[in-house]
PDB file of C-alpha atoms and ligand atoms in Angstrom:
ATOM      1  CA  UNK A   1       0.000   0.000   0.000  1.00  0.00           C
ATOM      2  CA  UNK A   2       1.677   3.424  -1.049  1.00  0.00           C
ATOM      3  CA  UNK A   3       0.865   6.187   0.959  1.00  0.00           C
ATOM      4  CA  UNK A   4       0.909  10.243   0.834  1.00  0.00           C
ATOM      5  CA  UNK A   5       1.605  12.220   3.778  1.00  0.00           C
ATOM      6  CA  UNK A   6       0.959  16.251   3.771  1.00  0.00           C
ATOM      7  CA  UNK A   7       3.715  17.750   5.587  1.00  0.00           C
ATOM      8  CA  UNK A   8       2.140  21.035   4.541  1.00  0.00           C
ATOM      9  CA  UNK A   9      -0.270  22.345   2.662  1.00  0.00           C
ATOM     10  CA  UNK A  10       0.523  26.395   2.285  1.00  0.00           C
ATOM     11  CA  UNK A  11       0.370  27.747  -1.339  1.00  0.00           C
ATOM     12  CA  UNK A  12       1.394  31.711  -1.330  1.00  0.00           C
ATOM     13  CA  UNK A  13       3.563  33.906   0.352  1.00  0.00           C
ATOM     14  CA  UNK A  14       1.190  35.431   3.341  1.00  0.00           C
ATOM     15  CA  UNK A  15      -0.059  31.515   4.222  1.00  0.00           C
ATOM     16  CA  UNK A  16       3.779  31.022   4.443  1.00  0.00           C
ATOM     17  CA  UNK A  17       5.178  33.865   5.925  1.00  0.00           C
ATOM     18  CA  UNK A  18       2.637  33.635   8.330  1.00  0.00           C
ATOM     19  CA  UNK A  19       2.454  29.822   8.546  1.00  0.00           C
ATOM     20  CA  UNK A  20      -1.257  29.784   8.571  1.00  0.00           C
ATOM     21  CA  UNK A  21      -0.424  26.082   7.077  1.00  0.00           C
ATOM     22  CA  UNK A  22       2.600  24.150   7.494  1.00  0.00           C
ATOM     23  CA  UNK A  23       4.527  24.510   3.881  1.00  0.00           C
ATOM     24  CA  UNK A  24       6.317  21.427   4.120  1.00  0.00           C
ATOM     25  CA  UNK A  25       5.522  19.752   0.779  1.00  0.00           C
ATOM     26  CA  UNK A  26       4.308  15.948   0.275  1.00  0.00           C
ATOM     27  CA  UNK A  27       5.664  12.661   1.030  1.00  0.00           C
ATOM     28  CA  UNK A  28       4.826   9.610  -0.819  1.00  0.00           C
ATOM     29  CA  UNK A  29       5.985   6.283   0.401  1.00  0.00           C
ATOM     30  CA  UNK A  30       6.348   3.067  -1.392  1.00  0.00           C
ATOM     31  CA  UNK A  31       7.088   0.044   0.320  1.00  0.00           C
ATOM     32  CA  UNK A  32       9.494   1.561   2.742  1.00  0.00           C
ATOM     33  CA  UNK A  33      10.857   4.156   0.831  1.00  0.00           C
ATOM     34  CA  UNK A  34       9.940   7.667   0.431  1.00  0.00           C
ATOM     35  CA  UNK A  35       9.672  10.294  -2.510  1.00  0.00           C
ATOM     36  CA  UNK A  36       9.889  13.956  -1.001  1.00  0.00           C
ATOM     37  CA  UNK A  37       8.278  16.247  -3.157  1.00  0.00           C
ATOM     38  CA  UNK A  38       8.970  20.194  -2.814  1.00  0.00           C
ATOM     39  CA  UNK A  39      10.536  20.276   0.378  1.00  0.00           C
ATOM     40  CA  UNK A  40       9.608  24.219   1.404  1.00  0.00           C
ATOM     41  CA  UNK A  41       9.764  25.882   4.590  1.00  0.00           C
ATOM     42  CA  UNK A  42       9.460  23.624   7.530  1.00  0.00           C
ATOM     43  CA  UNK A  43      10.074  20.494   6.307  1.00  0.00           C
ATOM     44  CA  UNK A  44      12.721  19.292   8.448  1.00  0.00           C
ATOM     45  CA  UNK A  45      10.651  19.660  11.361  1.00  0.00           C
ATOM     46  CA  UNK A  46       7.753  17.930   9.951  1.00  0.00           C
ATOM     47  CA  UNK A  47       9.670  15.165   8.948  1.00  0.00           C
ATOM     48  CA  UNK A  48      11.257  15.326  12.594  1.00  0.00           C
ATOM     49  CA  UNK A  49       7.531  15.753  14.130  1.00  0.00           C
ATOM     50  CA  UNK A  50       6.217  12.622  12.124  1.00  0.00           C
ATOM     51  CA  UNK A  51       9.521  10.705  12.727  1.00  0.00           C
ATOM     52  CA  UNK A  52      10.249   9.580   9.306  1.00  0.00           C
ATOM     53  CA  UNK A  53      13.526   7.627   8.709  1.00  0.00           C
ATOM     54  CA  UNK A  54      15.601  10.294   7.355  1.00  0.00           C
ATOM     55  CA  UNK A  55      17.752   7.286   5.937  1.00  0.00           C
ATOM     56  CA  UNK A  56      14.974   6.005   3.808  1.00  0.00           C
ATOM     57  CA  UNK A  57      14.341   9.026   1.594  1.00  0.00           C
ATOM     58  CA  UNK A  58      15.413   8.035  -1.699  1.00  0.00           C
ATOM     59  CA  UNK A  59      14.426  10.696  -3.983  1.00  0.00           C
ATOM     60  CA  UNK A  60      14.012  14.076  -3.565  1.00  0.00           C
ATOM     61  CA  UNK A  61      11.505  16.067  -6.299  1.00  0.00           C
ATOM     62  CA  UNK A  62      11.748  20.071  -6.481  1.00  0.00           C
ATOM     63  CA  UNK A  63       9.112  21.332  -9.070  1.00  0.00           C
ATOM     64  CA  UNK A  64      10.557  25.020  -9.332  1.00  0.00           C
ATOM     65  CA  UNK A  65      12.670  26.816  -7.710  1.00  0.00           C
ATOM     66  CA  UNK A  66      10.414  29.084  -5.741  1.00  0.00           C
ATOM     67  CA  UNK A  67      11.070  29.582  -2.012  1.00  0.00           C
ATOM     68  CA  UNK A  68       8.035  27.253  -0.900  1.00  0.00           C
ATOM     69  CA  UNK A  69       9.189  24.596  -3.154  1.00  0.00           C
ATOM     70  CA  UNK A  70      12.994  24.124  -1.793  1.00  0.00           C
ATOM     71  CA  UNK A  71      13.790  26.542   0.821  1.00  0.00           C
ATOM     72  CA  UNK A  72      14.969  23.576   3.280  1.00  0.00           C
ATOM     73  CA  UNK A  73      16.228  21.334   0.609  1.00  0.00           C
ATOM     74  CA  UNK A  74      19.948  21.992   1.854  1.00  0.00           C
ATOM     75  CA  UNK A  75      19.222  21.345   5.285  1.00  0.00           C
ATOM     76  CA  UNK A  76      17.203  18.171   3.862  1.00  0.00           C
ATOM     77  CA  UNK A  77      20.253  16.583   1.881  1.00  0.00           C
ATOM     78  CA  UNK A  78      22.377  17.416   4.924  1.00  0.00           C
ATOM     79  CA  UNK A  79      20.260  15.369   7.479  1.00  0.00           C
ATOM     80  CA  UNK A  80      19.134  12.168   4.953  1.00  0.00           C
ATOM     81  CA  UNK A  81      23.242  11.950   3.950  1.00  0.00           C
ATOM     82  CA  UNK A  82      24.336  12.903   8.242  1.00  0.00           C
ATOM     83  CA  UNK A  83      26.412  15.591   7.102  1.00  0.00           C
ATOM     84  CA  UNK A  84      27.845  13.822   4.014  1.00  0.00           C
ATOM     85  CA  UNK A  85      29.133  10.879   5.806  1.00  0.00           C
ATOM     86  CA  UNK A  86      26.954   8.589   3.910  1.00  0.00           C
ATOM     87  CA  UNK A  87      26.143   9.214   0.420  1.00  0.00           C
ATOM     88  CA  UNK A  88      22.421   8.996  -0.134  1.00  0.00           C
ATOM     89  CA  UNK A  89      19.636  10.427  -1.603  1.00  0.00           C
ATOM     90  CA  UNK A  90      18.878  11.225  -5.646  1.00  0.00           C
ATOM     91  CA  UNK A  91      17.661  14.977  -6.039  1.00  0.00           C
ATOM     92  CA  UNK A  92      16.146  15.840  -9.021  1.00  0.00           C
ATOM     93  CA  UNK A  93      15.091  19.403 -10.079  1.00  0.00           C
ATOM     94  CA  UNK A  94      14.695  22.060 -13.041  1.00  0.00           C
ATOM     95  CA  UNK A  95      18.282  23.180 -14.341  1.00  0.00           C
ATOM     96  CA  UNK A  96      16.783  26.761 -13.812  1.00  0.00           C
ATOM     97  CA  UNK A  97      16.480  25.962 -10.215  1.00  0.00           C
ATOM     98  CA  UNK A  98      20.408  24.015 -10.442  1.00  0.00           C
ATOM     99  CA  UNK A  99      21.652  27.527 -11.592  1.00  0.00           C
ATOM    100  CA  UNK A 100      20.156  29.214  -9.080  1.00  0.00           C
ATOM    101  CA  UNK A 101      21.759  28.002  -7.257  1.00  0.00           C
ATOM    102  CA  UNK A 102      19.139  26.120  -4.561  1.00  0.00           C
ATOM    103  CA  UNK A 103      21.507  23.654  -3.661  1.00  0.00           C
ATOM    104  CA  UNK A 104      24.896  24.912  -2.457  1.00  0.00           C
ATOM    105  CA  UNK A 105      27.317  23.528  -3.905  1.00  0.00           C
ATOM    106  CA  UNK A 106      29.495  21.680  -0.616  1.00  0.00           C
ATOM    107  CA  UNK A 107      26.435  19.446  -0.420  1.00  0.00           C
ATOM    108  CA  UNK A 108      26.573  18.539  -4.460  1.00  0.00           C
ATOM    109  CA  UNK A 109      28.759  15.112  -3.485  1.00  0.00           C
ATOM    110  CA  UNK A 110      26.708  14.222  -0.466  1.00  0.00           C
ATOM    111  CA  UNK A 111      24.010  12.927  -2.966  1.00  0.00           C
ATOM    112  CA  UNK A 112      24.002   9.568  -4.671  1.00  0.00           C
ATOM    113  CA  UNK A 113      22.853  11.867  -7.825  1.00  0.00           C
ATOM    114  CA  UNK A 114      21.664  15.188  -9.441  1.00  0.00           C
ATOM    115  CA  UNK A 115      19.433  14.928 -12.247  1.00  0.00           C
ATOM    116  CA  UNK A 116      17.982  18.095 -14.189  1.00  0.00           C
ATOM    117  CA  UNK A 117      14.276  17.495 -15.172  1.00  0.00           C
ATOM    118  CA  UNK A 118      13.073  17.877 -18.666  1.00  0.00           C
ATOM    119  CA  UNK A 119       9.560  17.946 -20.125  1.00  0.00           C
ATOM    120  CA  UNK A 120       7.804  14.623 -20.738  1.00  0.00           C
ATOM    121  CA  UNK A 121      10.963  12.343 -19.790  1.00  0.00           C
ATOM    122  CA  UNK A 122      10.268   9.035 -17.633  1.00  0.00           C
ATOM    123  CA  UNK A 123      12.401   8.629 -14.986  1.00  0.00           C
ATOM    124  CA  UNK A 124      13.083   5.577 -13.215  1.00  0.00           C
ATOM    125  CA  UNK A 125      14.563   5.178  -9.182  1.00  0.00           C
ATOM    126  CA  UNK A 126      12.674   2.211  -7.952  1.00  0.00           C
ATOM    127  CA  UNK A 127      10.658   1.597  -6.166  1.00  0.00           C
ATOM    128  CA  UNK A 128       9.413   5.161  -7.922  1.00  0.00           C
ATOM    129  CA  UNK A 129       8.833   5.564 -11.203  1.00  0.00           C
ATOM    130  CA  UNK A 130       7.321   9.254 -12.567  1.00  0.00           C
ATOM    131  CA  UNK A 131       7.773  11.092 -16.005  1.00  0.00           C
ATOM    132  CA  UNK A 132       7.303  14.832 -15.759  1.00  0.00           C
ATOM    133  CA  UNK A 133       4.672  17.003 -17.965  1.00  0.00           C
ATOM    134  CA  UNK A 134       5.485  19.385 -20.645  1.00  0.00           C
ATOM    135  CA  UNK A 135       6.760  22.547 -18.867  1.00  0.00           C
ATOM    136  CA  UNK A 136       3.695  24.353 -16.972  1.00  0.00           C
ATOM    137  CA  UNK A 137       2.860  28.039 -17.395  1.00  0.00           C
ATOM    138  CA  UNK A 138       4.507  29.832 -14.504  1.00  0.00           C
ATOM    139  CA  UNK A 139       6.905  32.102 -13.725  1.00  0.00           C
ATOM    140  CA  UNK A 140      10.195  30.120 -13.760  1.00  0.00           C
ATOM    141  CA  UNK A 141      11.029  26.318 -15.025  1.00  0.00           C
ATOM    142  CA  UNK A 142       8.057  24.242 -13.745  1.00  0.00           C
ATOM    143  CA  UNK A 143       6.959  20.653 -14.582  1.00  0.00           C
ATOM    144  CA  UNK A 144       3.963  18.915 -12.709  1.00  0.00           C
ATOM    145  CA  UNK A 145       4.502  14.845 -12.550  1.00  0.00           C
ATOM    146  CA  UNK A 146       2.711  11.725 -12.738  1.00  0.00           C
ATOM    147  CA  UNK A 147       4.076   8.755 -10.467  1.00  0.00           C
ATOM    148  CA  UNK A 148       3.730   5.196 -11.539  1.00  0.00           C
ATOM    149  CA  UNK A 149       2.382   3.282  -8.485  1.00  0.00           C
ATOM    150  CA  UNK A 150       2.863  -0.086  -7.892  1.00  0.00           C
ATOM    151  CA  UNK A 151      -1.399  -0.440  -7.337  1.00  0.00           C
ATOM    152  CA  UNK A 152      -1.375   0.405 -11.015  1.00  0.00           C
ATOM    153  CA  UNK A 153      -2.837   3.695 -10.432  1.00  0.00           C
ATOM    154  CA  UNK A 154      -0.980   7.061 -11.773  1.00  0.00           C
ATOM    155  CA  UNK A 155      -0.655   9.869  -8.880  1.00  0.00           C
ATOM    156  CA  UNK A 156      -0.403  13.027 -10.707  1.00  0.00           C
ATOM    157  CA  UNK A 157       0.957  16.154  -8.982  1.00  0.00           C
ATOM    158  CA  UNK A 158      -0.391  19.362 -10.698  1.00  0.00           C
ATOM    159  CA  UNK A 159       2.074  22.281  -9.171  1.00  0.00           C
ATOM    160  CA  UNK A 160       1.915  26.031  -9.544  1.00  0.00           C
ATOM    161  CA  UNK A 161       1.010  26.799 -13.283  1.00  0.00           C
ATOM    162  CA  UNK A 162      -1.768  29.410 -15.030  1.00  0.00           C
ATOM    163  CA  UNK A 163      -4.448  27.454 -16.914  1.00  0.00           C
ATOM    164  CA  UNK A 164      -3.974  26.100 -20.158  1.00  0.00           C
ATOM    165  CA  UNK A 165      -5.763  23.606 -22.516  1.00  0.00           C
ATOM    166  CA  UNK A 166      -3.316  21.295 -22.715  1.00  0.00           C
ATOM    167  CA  UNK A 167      -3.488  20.570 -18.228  1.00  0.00           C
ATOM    168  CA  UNK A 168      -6.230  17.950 -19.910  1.00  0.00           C
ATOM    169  CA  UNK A 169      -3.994  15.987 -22.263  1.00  0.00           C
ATOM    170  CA  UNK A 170      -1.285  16.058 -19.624  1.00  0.00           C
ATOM    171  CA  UNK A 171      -3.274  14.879 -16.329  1.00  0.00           C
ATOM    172  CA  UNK A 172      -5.709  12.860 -18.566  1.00  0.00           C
ATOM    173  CA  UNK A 173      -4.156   9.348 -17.434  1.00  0.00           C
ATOM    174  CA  UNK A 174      -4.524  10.310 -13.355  1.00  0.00           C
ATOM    175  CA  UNK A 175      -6.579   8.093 -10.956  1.00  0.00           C
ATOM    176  CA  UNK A 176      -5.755  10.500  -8.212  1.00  0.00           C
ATOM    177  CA  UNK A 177      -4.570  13.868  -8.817  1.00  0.00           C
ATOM    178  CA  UNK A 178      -3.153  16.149  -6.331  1.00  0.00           C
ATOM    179  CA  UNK A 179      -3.804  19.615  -7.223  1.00  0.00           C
ATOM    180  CA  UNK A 180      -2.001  23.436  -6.017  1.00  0.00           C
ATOM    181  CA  UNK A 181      -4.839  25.770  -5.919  1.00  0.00           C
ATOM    182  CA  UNK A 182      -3.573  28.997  -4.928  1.00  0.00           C
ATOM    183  CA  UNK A 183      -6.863  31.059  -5.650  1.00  0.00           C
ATOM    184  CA  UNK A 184     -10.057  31.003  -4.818  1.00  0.00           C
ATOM    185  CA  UNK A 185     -10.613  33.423  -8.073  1.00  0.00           C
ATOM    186  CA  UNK A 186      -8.454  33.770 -11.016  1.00  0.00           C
ATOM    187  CA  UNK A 187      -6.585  37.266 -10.946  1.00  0.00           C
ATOM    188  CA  UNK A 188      -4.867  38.536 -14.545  1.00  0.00           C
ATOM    189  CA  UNK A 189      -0.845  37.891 -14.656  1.00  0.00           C
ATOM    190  CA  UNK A 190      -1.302  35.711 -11.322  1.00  0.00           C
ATOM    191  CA  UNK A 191       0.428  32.337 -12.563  1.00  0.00           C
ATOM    192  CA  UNK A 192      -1.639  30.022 -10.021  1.00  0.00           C
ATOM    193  CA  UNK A 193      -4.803  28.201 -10.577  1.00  0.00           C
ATOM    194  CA  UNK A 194      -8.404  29.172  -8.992  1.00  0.00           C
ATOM    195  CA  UNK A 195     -11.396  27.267  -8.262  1.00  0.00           C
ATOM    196  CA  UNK A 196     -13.571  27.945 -11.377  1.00  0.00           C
ATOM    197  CA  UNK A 197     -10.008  26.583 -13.738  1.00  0.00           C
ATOM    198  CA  UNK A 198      -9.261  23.564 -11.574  1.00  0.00           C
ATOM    199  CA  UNK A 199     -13.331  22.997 -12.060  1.00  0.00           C
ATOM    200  CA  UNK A 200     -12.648  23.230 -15.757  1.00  0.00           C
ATOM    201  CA  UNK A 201      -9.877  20.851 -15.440  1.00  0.00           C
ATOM    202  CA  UNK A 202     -11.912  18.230 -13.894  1.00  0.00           C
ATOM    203  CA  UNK A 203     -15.352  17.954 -15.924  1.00  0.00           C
ATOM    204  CA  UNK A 204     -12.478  16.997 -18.675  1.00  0.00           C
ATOM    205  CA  UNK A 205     -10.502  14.465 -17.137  1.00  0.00           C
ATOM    206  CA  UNK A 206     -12.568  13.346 -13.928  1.00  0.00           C
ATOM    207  CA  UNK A 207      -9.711  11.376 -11.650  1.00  0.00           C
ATOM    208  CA  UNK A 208     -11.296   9.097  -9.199  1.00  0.00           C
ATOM    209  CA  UNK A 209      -9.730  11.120  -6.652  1.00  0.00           C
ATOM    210  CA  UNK A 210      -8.574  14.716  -6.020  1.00  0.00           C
ATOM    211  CA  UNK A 211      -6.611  16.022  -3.453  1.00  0.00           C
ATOM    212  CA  UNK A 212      -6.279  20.064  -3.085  1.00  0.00           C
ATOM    213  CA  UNK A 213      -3.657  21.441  -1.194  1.00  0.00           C
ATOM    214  CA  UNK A 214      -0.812  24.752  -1.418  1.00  0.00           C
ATOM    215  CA  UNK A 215      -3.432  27.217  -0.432  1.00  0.00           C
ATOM    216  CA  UNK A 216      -3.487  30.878  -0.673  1.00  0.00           C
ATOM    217  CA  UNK A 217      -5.277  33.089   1.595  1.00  0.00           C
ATOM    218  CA  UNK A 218      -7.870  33.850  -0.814  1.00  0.00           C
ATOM    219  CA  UNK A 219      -8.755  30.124  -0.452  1.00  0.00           C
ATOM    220  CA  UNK A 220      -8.229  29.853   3.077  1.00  0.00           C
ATOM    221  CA  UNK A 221     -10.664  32.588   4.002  1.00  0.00           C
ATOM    222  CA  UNK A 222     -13.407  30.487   1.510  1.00  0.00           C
ATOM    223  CA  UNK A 223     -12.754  27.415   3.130  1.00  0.00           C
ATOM    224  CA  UNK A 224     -10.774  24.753   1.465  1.00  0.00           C
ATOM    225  CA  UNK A 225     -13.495  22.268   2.930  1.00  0.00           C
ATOM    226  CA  UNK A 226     -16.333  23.907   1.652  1.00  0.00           C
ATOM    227  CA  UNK A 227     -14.906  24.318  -1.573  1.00  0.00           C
ATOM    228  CA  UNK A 228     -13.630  20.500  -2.069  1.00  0.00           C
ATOM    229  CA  UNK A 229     -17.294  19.088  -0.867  1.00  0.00           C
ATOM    230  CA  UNK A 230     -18.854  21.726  -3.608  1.00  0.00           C
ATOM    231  CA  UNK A 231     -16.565  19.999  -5.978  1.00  0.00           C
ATOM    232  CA  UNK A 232     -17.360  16.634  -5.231  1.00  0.00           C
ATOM    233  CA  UNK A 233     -20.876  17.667  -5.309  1.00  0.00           C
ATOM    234  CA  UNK A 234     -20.983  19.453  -8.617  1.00  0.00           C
ATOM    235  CA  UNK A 235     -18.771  16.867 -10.628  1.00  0.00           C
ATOM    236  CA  UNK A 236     -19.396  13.576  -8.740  1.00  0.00           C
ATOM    237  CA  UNK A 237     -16.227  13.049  -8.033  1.00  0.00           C
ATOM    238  CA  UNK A 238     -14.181  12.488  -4.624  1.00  0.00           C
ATOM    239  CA  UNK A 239     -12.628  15.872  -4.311  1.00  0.00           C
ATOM    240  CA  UNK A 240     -11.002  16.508  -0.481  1.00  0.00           C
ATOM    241  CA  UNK A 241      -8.530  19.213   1.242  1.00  0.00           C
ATOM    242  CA  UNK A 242      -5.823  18.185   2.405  1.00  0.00           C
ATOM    243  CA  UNK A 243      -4.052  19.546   6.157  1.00  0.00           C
ATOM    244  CA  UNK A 244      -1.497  19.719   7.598  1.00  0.00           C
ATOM    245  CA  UNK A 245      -0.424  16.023   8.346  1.00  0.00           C
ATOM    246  CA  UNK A 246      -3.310  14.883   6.387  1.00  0.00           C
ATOM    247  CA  UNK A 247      -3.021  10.685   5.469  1.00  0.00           C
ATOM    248  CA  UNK A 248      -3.568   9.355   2.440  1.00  0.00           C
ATOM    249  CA  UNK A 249      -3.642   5.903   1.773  1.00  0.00           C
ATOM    250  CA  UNK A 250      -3.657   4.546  -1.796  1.00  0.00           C
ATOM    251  CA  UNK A 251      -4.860   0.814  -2.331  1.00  0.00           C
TER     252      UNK A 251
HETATM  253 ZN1   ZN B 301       4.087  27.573  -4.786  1.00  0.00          ZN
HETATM  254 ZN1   ZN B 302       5.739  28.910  -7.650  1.00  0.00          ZN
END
């Protein structure tokens, strides 16, 4: 049974600065090894609160380089490799984000491997499998991903992007879909998906399940809940929020 654990679920700036949600990204664990996806502010501690083996991290996903995707990635790679002493861990990210730099560069040989992402490539670290999307419509290098479970469902992860047609194509193939919705309403120039696009989205493609999570305060203040059970509601589908620490358990 793979499982999906929400070590935060804060989408903009305010909810972070403020930590109004935790902004620790998502964990997905298969068989006894973990995928760590976005590791943003926070995460060490969440890791530390929920008392996951540091050791068994495998792979570690950054979307984009944006401070609520990576800001504790160093701090990460130093604590799964114990301060370099043993080589572990397989980071892969956008080579936008590599030139950043997000990762300094003393930690570089502390990982097993570095890998830049490119658009629809399959990529293969078993027990995880995933293959990224073409590049989404945000402000920097950004791919969303969908993970090859070992249930034979596809997870896909849908991160910060604008709407565009071709989300449906992309996500089409996704049993369960876990979805950054940043807005309650759309806003012009505002890179981030709202309520009435991810809507859209899903009278296309209908996933048997859809998780929303990365929430701005726009979506906070309308209720995440509310909003997910209106969802479900409207398009007969199992829509939830996720929370901080939220479970999920695929089977
Ligand atoms: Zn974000
Ligand atoms: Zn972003």
């Amino acid at each position: 049974m793979s499982e999906l654990l929400f070590l935060g679920t804060a989408g903009a700036r305010y909810v972070v600065a403020k930590q109004l949600r935790a902004s620790g990204g998502v964990l997905l664990k298969i068989e006894d090894q973990f995928l760590l996806l976005d590791p943003g502010p926070g995460t060490l501690v969440y890791l530390a609160k929920n008392k996951i083996p540091l050791e068994k991290i495998k792979v570690i996903l950054v979307s984009h380089q944006h401070l609520d995707h990576c800001a504790d990635l160093n701090i990460v790679v130093d604590a799964i490799t114990e301060g370099g002493f043993k080589k572990r861990g397989i980071l892969y990210l956008t080579e936008s984000a590599f030139k950043e730099p997000i990762l300094l560069s003393y930690l570089h040989p502390f990982l097993l491997k570095i890998e830049f992402l490119k658009p629809k490539t399959l990529y293969e670290e078993p027990p995880f499998k995933f293959k990224t999307t073409s590049e989404l419509k945000h402000s920097v290098e950004t791919y969303g991903f969908l993970v090859f479970l070992p249930e034979n469902k596809i997870l896909g992860f849908l991160s910060d992007t604008a709407y565009f047609e071709e989300l449906v194509e992309e996500f089409r193939e996704a049993q369960i879909l876990v979805v950054n919705l940043v807005r309650e309403k759309s806003l012009n120039g505002v890179l981030h998906l709202s309520v009435s696009e991810v809507k859209k989205l899903l009278q296309k493609i209908k996933p048997e399940t859809v998780i929303l999570t990365h929430f701005g305060m726009t979506m906070l203040k309308a209720n995440p809940f509310k909003i997910a059970k209106k969802l479900s509601e409207d398009l007969k589908i199992h829509v939830i929020a996720a929370y901080d620490g939220m479970k999920f358990m695929i089977i």
